[in-house]
């Protein structure tokens, strides 16, 4: 069975990066506990190379924001659907508040079937 990936692209104000990191670390534990195989979040370091489309532009980064690229790996799409249902009903997730840390409405999200690297 092919593994499945949820991918995320978002902007976080630089001033909120430590708060966001704490939220993401907490979220990682919840997703892994419910069965995610891997959970990664990275902050932009080298993303706007000459001659390439810009991650900053794709994310809609504004002055004073950093781009975060994240993904969660699941055993399969079916497992992802089951795991995410458990995560979304987990009261610990409700304790986390994104409001004021980053703009959720500007976050890009999508599910991806594995093409290479199964």
C-alpha positions as protocol buffer text, in pm:
chain_id: "A"
residue {
  index: 1
  type: UNK
  ca { x: 0 y: 0 z: 0 }
}
residue {
  index: 2
  type: UNK
  ca { x: 135 y: 346 z: -92 }
}
residue {
  index: 3
  type: UNK
  ca { x: 214 y: 593 z: 181 }
}
residue {
  index: 4
  type: UNK
  ca { x: 23 y: 922 z: 181 }
}
residue {
  index: 5
  type: UNK
  ca { x: 141 y: 1276 z: 259 }
}
residue {
  index: 6
  type: UNK
  ca { x: -34 y: 1590 z: 379 }
}
residue {
  index: 7
  type: UNK
  ca { x: 164 y: 1898 z: 282 }
}
residue {
  index: 8
  type: UNK
  ca { x: 141 y: 2252 z: 420 }
}
residue {
  index: 9
  type: UNK
  ca { x: 282 y: 2591 z: 321 }
}
residue {
  index: 10
  type: UNK
  ca { x: 225 y: 2888 z: 550 }
}
residue {
  index: 11
  type: UNK
  ca { x: 366 y: 3216 z: 672 }
}
residue {
  index: 12
  type: UNK
  ca { x: 446 y: 3297 z: 1032 }
}
residue {
  index: 13
  type: UNK
  ca { x: 543 y: 3641 z: 1159 }
}
residue {
  index: 14
  type: UNK
  ca { x: 907 y: 3626 z: 1272 }
}
residue {
  index: 15
  type: UNK
  ca { x: 802 y: 3758 z: 1613 }
}
residue {
  index: 16
  type: UNK
  ca { x: 573 y: 3454 z: 1659 }
}
residue {
  index: 17
  type: UNK
  ca { x: 814 y: 3183 z: 1542 }
}
residue {
  index: 18
  type: UNK
  ca { x: 897 y: 3049 z: 1891 }
}
residue {
  index: 19
  type: UNK
  ca { x: 528 y: 3032 z: 1982 }
}
residue {
  index: 20
  type: UNK
  ca { x: 457 y: 2856 z: 1653 }
}
residue {
  index: 21
  type: UNK
  ca { x: 740 y: 2609 z: 1719 }
}
residue {
  index: 22
  type: UNK
  ca { x: 585 y: 2518 z: 2055 }
}
residue {
  index: 23
  type: UNK
  ca { x: 247 y: 2465 z: 1887 }
}
residue {
  index: 24
  type: UNK
  ca { x: 402 y: 2252 z: 1612 }
}
residue {
  index: 25
  type: UNK
  ca { x: 594 y: 2040 z: 1863 }
}
residue {
  index: 26
  type: UNK
  ca { x: 272 y: 1979 z: 2055 }
}
residue {
  index: 27
  type: UNK
  ca { x: 88 y: 1892 z: 1733 }
}
residue {
  index: 28
  type: UNK
  ca { x: 364 y: 1652 z: 1629 }
}
residue {
  index: 29
  type: UNK
  ca { x: 311 y: 1447 z: 1944 }
}
residue {
  index: 30
  type: UNK
  ca { x: -63 y: 1426 z: 1884 }
}
residue {
  index: 31
  type: UNK
  ca { x: -31 y: 1321 z: 1519 }
}
residue {
  index: 32
  type: UNK
  ca { x: 237 y: 1061 z: 1597 }
}
residue {
  index: 33
  type: UNK
  ca { x: 37 y: 923 z: 1889 }
}
residue {
  index: 34
  type: UNK
  ca { x: -257 y: 867 z: 1656 }
}
residue {
  index: 35
  type: UNK
  ca { x: -43 y: 686 z: 1396 }
}
residue {
  index: 36
  type: UNK
  ca { x: 140 y: 933 z: 1170 }
}
residue {
  index: 37
  type: UNK
  ca { x: 472 y: 785 z: 1055 }
}
residue {
  index: 38
  type: UNK
  ca { x: 654 y: 1117 z: 1029 }
}
residue {
  index: 39
  type: UNK
  ca { x: 584 y: 1483 z: 1103 }
}
residue {
  index: 40
  type: UNK
  ca { x: 817 y: 1758 z: 981 }
}
residue {
  index: 41
  type: UNK
  ca { x: 808 y: 2136 z: 985 }
}
residue {
  index: 42
  type: UNK
  ca { x: 1083 y: 2347 z: 836 }
}
residue {
  index: 43
  type: UNK
  ca { x: 1141 y: 2720 z: 837 }
}
residue {
  index: 44
  type: UNK
  ca { x: 1267 y: 2883 z: 518 }
}
residue {
  index: 45
  type: UNK
  ca { x: 1640 y: 2921 z: 490 }
}
residue {
  index: 46
  type: UNK
  ca { x: 1722 y: 2925 z: 117 }
}
residue {
  index: 47
  type: UNK
  ca { x: 1403 y: 2943 z: -88 }
}
residue {
  index: 48
  type: UNK
  ca { x: 1421 y: 3213 z: -352 }
}
residue {
  index: 49
  type: UNK
  ca { x: 1689 y: 3102 z: -597 }
}
residue {
  index: 50
  type: UNK
  ca { x: 1745 y: 3299 z: -913 }
}
residue {
  index: 51
  type: UNK
  ca { x: 1570 y: 3151 z: -1214 }
}
residue {
  index: 52
  type: UNK
  ca { x: 1315 y: 2958 z: -1007 }
}
residue {
  index: 53
  type: UNK
  ca { x: 963 y: 3033 z: -890 }
}
residue {
  index: 54
  type: UNK
  ca { x: 967 y: 3180 z: -541 }
}
residue {
  index: 55
  type: UNK
  ca { x: 844 y: 2992 z: -233 }
}
residue {
  index: 56
  type: UNK
  ca { x: 796 y: 3332 z: -68 }
}
residue {
  index: 57
  type: UNK
  ca { x: 561 y: 3437 z: -348 }
}
residue {
  index: 58
  type: UNK
  ca { x: 381 y: 3100 z: -348 }
}
residue {
  index: 59
  type: UNK
  ca { x: 321 y: 3130 z: 27 }
}
residue {
  index: 60
  type: UNK
  ca { x: 224 y: 3496 z: 0 }
}
residue {
  index: 61
  type: UNK
  ca { x: 491 y: 3597 z: 252 }
}
residue {
  index: 62
  type: UNK
  ca { x: 469 y: 3953 z: 371 }
}
residue {
  index: 63
  type: UNK
  ca { x: 730 y: 4179 z: 527 }
}
residue {
  index: 64
  type: UNK
  ca { x: 838 y: 4037 z: 864 }
}
residue {
  index: 65
  type: UNK
  ca { x: 715 y: 3682 z: 793 }
}
residue {
  index: 66
  type: UNK
  ca { x: 897 y: 3354 z: 743 }
}
residue {
  index: 67
  type: UNK
  ca { x: 776 y: 3066 z: 527 }
}
residue {
  index: 68
  type: UNK
  ca { x: 709 y: 2729 z: 690 }
}
residue {
  index: 69
  type: UNK
  ca { x: 696 y: 2411 z: 483 }
}
residue {
  index: 70
  type: UNK
  ca { x: 554 y: 2106 z: 659 }
}
residue {
  index: 71
  type: UNK
  ca { x: 441 y: 1753 z: 590 }
}
residue {
  index: 72
  type: UNK
  ca { x: 290 y: 1457 z: 768 }
}
residue {
  index: 73
  type: UNK
  ca { x: 348 y: 1102 z: 643 }
}
residue {
  index: 74
  type: UNK
  ca { x: 86 y: 829 z: 682 }
}
residue {
  index: 75
  type: UNK
  ca { x: 83 y: 456 z: 601 }
}
residue {
  index: 76
  type: UNK
  ca { x: -195 y: 511 z: 343 }
}
residue {
  index: 77
  type: UNK
  ca { x: -472 y: 754 z: 247 }
}
residue {
  index: 78
  type: UNK
  ca { x: -719 y: 544 z: 444 }
}
residue {
  index: 79
  type: UNK
  ca { x: -495 y: 560 z: 751 }
}
residue {
  index: 80
  type: UNK
  ca { x: -458 y: 936 z: 701 }
}
residue {
  index: 81
  type: UNK
  ca { x: -834 y: 982 z: 700 }
}
residue {
  index: 82
  type: UNK
  ca { x: -868 y: 775 z: 1019 }
}
residue {
  index: 83
  type: UNK
  ca { x: -572 y: 943 z: 1193 }
}
residue {
  index: 84
  type: UNK
  ca { x: -691 y: 1294 z: 1105 }
}
residue {
  index: 85
  type: UNK
  ca { x: -1041 y: 1217 z: 1237 }
}
residue {
  index: 86
  type: UNK
  ca { x: -885 y: 1112 z: 1569 }
}
residue {
  index: 87
  type: UNK
  ca { x: -655 y: 1415 z: 1577 }
}
residue {
  index: 88
  type: UNK
  ca { x: -939 y: 1659 z: 1503 }
}
residue {
  index: 89
  type: UNK
  ca { x: -1146 y: 1514 z: 1787 }
}
residue {
  index: 90
  type: UNK
  ca { x: -852 y: 1510 z: 2031 }
}
residue {
  index: 91
  type: UNK
  ca { x: -916 y: 1773 z: 2303 }
}
residue {
  index: 92
  type: UNK
  ca { x: -543 y: 1853 z: 2319 }
}
residue {
  index: 93
  type: UNK
  ca { x: -562 y: 1994 z: 1968 }
}
residue {
  index: 94
  type: UNK
  ca { x: -848 y: 2222 z: 2072 }
}
residue {
  index: 95
  type: UNK
  ca { x: -620 y: 2362 z: 2345 }
}
residue {
  index: 96
  type: UNK
  ca { x: -388 y: 2495 z: 2075 }
}
residue {
  index: 97
  type: UNK
  ca { x: -485 y: 2834 z: 1945 }
}
residue {
  index: 98
  type: UNK
  ca { x: -348 y: 2950 z: 1610 }
}
residue {
  index: 99
  type: UNK
  ca { x: -526 y: 3285 z: 1632 }
}
residue {
  index: 100
  type: UNK
  ca { x: -274 y: 3562 z: 1662 }
}
residue {
  index: 101
  type: UNK
  ca { x: 17 y: 3326 z: 1589 }
}
residue {
  index: 102
  type: UNK
  ca { x: -38 y: 3292 z: 1213 }
}
residue {
  index: 103
  type: UNK
  ca { x: -322 y: 3342 z: 964 }
}
residue {
  index: 104
  type: UNK
  ca { x: -475 y: 2998 z: 906 }
}
residue {
  index: 105
  type: UNK
  ca { x: -679 y: 3131 z: 613 }
}
residue {
  index: 106
  type: UNK
  ca { x: -357 y: 3197 z: 420 }
}
residue {
  index: 107
  type: UNK
  ca { x: -221 y: 2844 z: 476 }
}
residue {
  index: 108
  type: UNK
  ca { x: -202 y: 2611 z: 174 }
}
residue {
  index: 109
  type: UNK
  ca { x: -279 y: 2247 z: 242 }
}
residue {
  index: 110
  type: UNK
  ca { x: -319 y: 1936 z: 32 }
}
residue {
  index: 111
  type: UNK
  ca { x: -306 y: 1557 z: 33 }
}
residue {
  index: 112
  type: UNK
  ca { x: -56 y: 1380 z: -194 }
}
residue {
  index: 113
  type: UNK
  ca { x: -28 y: 1023 z: -316 }
}
residue {
  index: 114
  type: UNK
  ca { x: 329 y: 892 z: -312 }
}
residue {
  index: 115
  type: UNK
  ca { x: 497 y: 911 z: -653 }
}
residue {
  index: 116
  type: UNK
  ca { x: 857 y: 825 z: -554 }
}
residue {
  index: 117
  type: UNK
  ca { x: 1007 y: 706 z: -226 }
}
residue {
  index: 118
  type: UNK
  ca { x: 751 y: 457 z: -111 }
}
